[in-house]
PDB file of C-alpha atoms in Angstrom:
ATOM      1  CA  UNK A   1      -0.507 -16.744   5.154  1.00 75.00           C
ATOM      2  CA  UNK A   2       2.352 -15.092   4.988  1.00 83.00           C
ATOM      3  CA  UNK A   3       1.319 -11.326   5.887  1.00 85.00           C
ATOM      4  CA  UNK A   4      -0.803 -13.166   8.322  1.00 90.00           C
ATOM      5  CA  UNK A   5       0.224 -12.624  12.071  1.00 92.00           C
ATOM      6  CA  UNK A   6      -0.967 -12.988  15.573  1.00 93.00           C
ATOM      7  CA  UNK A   7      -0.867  -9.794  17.587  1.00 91.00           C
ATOM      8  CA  UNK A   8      -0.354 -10.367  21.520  1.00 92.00           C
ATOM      9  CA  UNK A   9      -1.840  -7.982  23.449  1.00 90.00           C
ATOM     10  CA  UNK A  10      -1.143  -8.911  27.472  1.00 88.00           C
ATOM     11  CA  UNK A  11      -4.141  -8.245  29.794  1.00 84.00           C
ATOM     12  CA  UNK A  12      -1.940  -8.594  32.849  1.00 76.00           C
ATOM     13  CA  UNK A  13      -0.610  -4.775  32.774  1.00 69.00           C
ATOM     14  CA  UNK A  14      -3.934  -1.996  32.698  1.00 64.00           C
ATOM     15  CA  UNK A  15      -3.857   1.214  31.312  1.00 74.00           C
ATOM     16  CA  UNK A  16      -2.424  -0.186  27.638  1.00 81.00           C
ATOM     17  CA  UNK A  17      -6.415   0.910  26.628  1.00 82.00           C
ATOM     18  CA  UNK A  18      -6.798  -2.272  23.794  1.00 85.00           C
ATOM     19  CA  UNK A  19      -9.399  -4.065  23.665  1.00 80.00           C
ATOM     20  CA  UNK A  20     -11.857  -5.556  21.233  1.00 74.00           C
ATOM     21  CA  UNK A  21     -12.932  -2.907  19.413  1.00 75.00           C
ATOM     22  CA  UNK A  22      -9.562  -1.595  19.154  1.00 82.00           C
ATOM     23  CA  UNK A  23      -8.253  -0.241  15.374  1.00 84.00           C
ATOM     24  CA  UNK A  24      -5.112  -2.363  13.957  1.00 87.00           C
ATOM     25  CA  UNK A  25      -3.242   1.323  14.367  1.00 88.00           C
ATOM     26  CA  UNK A  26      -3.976   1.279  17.914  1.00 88.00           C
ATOM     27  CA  UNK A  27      -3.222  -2.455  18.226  1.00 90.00           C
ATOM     28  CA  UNK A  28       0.481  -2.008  16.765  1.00 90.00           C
ATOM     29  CA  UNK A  29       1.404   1.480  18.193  1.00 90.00           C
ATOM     30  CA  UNK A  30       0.863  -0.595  21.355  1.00 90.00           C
ATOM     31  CA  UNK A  31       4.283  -0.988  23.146  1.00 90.00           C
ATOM     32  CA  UNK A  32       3.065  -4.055  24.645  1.00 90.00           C
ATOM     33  CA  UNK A  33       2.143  -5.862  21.018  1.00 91.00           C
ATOM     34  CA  UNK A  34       4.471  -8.574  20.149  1.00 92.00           C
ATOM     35  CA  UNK A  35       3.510 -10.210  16.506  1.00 94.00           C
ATOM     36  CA  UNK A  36       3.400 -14.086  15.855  1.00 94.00           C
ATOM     37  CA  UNK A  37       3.270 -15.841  12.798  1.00 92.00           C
ATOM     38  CA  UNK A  38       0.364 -17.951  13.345  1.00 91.00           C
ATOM     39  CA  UNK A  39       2.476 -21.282  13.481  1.00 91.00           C
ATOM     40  CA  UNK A  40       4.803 -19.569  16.453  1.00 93.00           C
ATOM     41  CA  UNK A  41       1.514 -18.402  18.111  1.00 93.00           C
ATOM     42  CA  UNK A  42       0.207 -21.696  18.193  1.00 91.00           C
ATOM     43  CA  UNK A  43       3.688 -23.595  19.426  1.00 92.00           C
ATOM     44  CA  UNK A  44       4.110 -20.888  22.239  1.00 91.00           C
ATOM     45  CA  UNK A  45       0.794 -20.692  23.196  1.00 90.00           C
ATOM     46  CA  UNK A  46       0.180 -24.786  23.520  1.00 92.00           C
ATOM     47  CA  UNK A  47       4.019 -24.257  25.374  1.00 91.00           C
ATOM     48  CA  UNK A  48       2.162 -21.837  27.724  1.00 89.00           C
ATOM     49  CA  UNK A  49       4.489 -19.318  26.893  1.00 90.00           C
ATOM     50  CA  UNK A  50       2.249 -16.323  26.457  1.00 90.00           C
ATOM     51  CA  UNK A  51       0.817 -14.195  29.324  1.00 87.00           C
ATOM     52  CA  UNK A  52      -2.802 -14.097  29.210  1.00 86.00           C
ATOM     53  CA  UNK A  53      -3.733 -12.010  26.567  1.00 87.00           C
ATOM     54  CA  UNK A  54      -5.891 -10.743  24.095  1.00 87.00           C
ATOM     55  CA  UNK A  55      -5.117 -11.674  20.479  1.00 91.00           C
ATOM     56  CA  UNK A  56      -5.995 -10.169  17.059  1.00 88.00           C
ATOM     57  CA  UNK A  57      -5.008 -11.485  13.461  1.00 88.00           C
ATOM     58  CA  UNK A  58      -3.580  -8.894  11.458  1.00 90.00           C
ATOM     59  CA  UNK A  59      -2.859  -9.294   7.845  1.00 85.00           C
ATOM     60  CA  UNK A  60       0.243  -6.947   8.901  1.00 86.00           C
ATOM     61  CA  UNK A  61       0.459  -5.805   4.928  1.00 84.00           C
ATOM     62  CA  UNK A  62      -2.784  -4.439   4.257  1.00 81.00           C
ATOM     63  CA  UNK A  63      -3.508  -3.082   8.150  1.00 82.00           C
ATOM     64  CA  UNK A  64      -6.455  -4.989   8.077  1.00 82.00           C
ATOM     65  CA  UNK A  65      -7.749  -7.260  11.390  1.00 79.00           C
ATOM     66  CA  UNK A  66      -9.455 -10.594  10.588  1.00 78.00           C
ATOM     67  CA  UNK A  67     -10.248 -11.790  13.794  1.00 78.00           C
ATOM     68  CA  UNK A  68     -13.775 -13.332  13.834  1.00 70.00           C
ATOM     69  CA  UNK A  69     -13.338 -13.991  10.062  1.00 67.00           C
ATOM     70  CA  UNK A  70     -14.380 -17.521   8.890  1.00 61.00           C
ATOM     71  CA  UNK A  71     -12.434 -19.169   6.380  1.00 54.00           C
ATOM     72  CA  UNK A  72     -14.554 -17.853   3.289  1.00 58.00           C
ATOM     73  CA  UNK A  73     -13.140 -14.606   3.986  1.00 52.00           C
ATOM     74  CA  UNK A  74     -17.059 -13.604   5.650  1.00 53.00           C
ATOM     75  CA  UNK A  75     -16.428 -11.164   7.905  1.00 52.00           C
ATOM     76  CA  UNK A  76     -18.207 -12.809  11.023  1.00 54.00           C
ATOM     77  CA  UNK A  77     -18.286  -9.391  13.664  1.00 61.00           C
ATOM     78  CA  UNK A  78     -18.780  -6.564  10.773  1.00 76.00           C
ATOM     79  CA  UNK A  79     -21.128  -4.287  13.010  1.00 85.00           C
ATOM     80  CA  UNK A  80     -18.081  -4.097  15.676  1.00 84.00           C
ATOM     81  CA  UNK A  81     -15.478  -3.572  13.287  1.00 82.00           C
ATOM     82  CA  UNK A  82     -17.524  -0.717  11.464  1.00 88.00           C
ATOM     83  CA  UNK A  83     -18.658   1.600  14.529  1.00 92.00           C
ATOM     84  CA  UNK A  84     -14.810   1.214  15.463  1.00 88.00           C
ATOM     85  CA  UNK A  85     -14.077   2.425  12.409  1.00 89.00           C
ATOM     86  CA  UNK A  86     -16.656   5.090  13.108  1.00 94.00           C
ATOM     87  CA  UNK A  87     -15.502   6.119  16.005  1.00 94.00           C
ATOM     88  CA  UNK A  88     -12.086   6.326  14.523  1.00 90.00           C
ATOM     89  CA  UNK A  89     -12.902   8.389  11.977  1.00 93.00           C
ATOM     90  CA  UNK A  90     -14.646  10.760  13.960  1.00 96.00           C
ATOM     91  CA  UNK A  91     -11.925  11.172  16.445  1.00 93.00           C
ATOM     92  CA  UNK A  92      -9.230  12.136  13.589  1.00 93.00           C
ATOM     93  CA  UNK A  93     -11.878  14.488  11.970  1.00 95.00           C
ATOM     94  CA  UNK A  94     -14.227  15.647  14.324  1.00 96.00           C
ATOM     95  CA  UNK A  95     -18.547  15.200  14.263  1.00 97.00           C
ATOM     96  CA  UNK A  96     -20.709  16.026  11.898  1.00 97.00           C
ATOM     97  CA  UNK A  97     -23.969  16.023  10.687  1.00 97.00           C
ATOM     98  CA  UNK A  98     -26.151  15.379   8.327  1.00 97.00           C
ATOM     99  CA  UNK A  99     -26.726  18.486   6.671  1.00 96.00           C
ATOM    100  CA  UNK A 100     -22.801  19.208   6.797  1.00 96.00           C
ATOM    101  CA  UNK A 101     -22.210  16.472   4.736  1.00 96.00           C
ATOM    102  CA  UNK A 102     -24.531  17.346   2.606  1.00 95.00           C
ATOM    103  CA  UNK A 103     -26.348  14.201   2.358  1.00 95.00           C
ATOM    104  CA  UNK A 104     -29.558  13.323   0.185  1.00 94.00           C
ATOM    105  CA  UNK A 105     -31.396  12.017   3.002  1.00 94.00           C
ATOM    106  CA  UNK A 106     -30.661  10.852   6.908  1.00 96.00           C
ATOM    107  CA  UNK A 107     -30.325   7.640   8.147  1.00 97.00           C
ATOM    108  CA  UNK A 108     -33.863   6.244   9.439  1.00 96.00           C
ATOM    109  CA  UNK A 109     -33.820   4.180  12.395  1.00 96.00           C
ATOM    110  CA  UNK A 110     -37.442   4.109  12.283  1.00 95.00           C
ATOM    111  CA  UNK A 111     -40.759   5.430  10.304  1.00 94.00           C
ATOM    112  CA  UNK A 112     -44.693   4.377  10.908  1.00 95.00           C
ATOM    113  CA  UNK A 113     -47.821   6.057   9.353  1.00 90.00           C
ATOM    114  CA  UNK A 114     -47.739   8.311   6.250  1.00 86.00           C
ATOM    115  CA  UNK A 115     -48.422  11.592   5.366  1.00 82.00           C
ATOM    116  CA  UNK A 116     -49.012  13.976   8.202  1.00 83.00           C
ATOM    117  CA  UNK A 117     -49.203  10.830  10.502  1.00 87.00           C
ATOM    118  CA  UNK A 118     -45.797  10.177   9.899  1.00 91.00           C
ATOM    119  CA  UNK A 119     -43.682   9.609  12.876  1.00 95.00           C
ATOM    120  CA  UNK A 120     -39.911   8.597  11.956  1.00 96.00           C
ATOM    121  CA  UNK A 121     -36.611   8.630  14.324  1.00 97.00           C
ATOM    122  CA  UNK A 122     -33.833   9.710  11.617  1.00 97.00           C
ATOM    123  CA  UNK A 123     -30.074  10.238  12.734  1.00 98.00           C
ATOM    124  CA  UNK A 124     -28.863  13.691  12.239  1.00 97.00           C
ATOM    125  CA  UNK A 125     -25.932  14.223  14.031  1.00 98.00           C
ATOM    126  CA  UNK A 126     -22.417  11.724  14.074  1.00 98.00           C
ATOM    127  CA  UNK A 127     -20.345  11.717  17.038  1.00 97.00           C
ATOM    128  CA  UNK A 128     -17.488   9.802  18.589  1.00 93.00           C
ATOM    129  CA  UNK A 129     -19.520   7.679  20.458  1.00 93.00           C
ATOM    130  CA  UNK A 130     -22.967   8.295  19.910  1.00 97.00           C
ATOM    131  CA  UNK A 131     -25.576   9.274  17.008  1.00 98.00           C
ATOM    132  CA  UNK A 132     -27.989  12.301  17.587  1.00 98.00           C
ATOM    133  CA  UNK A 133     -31.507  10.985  16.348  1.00 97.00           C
ATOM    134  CA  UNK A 134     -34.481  13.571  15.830  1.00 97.00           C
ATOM    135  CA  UNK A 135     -38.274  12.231  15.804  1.00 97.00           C
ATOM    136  CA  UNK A 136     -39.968  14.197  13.507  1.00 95.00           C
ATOM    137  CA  UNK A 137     -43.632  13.868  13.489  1.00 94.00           C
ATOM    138  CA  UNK A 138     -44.243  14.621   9.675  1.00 87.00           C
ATOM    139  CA  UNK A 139     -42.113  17.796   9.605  1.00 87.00           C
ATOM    140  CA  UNK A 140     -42.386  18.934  12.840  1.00 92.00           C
ATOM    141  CA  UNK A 141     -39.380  18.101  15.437  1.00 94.00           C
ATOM    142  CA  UNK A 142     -40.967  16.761  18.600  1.00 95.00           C
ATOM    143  CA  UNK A 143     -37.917  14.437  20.440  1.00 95.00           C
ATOM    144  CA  UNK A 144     -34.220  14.419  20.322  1.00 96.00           C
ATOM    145  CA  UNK A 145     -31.737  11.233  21.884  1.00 96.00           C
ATOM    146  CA  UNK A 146     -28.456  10.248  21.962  1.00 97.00           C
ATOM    147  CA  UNK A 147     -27.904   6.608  20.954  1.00 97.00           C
ATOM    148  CA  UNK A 148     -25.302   4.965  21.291  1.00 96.00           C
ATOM    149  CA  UNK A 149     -23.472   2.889  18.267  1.00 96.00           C
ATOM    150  CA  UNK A 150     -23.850  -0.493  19.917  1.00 93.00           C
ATOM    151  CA  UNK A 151     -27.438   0.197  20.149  1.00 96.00           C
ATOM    152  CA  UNK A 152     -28.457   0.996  16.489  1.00 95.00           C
ATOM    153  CA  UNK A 153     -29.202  -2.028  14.057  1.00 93.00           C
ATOM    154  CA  UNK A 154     -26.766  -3.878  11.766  1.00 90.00           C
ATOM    155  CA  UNK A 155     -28.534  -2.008   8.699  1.00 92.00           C
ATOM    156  CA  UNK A 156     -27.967   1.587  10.290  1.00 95.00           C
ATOM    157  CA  UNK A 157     -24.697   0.997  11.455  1.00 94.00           C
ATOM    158  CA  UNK A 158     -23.588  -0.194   7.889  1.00 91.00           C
ATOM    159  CA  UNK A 159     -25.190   2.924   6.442  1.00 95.00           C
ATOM    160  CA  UNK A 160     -23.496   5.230   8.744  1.00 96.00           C
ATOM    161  CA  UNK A 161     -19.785   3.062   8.242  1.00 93.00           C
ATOM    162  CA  UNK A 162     -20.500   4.108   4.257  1.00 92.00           C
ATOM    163  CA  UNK A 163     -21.149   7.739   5.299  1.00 96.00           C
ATOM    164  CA  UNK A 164     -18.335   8.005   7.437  1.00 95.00           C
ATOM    165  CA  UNK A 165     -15.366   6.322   4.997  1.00 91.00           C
ATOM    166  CA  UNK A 166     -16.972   8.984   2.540  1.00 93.00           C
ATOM    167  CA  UNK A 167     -16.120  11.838   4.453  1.00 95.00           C
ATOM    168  CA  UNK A 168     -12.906   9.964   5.508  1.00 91.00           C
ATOM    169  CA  UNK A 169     -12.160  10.434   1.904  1.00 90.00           C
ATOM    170  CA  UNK A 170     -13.401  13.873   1.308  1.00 92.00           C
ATOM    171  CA  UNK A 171     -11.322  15.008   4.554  1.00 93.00           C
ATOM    172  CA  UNK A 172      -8.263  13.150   3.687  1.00 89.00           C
ATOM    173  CA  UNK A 173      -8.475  15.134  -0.248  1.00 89.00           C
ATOM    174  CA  UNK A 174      -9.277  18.707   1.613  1.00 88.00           C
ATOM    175  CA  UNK A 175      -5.770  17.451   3.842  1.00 87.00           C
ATOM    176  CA  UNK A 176      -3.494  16.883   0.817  1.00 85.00           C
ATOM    177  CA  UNK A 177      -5.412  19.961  -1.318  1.00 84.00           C
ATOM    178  CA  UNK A 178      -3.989  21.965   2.188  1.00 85.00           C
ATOM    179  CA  UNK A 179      -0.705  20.505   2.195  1.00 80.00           C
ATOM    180  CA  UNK A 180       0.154  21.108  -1.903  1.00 78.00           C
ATOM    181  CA  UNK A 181      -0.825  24.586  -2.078  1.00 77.00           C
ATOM    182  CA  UNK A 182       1.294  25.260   0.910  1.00 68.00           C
ATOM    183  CA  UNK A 183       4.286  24.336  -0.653  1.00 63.00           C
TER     184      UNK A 183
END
């Protein structure tokens, strides 16, 4: 409990830009955030103290937020928490794709038939706020859309979140590779 805290986010004044799917960065670079522990939250909300607000708890020593987490630690909005994430991610380091990254295989959203019947949807390209998703028919491109993260299934979103923390990772080592040999 005690790295726990409540961060107050007013509603009243526009143009702060957080909201739900905000990261816990953007959350406490806000100038507006002002951090409760939760007993203080509680006394000045029930004191109608607080402006109307949004609120987020932040376990302030790992950076994590827990909102929406029950109390056997199950996270209980994963799929919003990962395409922010995501979208994070991709905004520090820039879109990618598949084959950039090198991986073994794409994400499918969807497959039916076999063989040359095959018809599957696979994503292909990652950016900020959408997924590029060719339908191949066997091996043969015939359709390309833009779908956005909301859109794509619990299962594809968590495959893409493990994608993108790995080239988080990869592109945070190429970083600090950069920055030793320059000095």
């Amino acid at each position: 409990m005690k790295n726990l805290r409540v961060a107050v986010v007013p509603t009243e004044t526009t143009g702060n830009g957080i909201d739900q799917s905000s990261t816990v960065e953007e959350i406490l670079a806000c100038k507006e955030t002002v951090l409760y522990p939760i007993t203080d939250y509680f006394k000045a909300q029930n004191d109608g103290e607080l402006p109307i607000h949004r609120s987020f708890l932040i376990d302030i020593e790992k950076k994590i937020n827990l909102t929406g987490t029950n109390i056997d630690g199950i996270h209980m909005n994963t799929k919003a928490s990962q395409i922010s994430e995501i979208k994070k991610i991709i905004r520090e380091w820039g879109s990618t794709s598949t084959s950039e990254l090198e991986l073994e295989s794409s994400p499918c959203i969807s497959s039916i038939g076999n063989d040359k019947q095959n018809v599957s949807q696979l994503v292909e390209m990652f950016y900020a706020d959408h997924v590029e998703a060719i339908t191949y028919q066997h091996d043969v491109e015939i359709g390309w859309d833009d779908i956005d993260y909301e859109d794509l299934s619990n299962e594809i979103i968590n495959e893409i979140w493990h994608i993108m923390m790995d080239y988080d990772t990869e592109q945070q080592k190429t970083m600090d590779r950069c920055k030793s040999e320059n000095y």
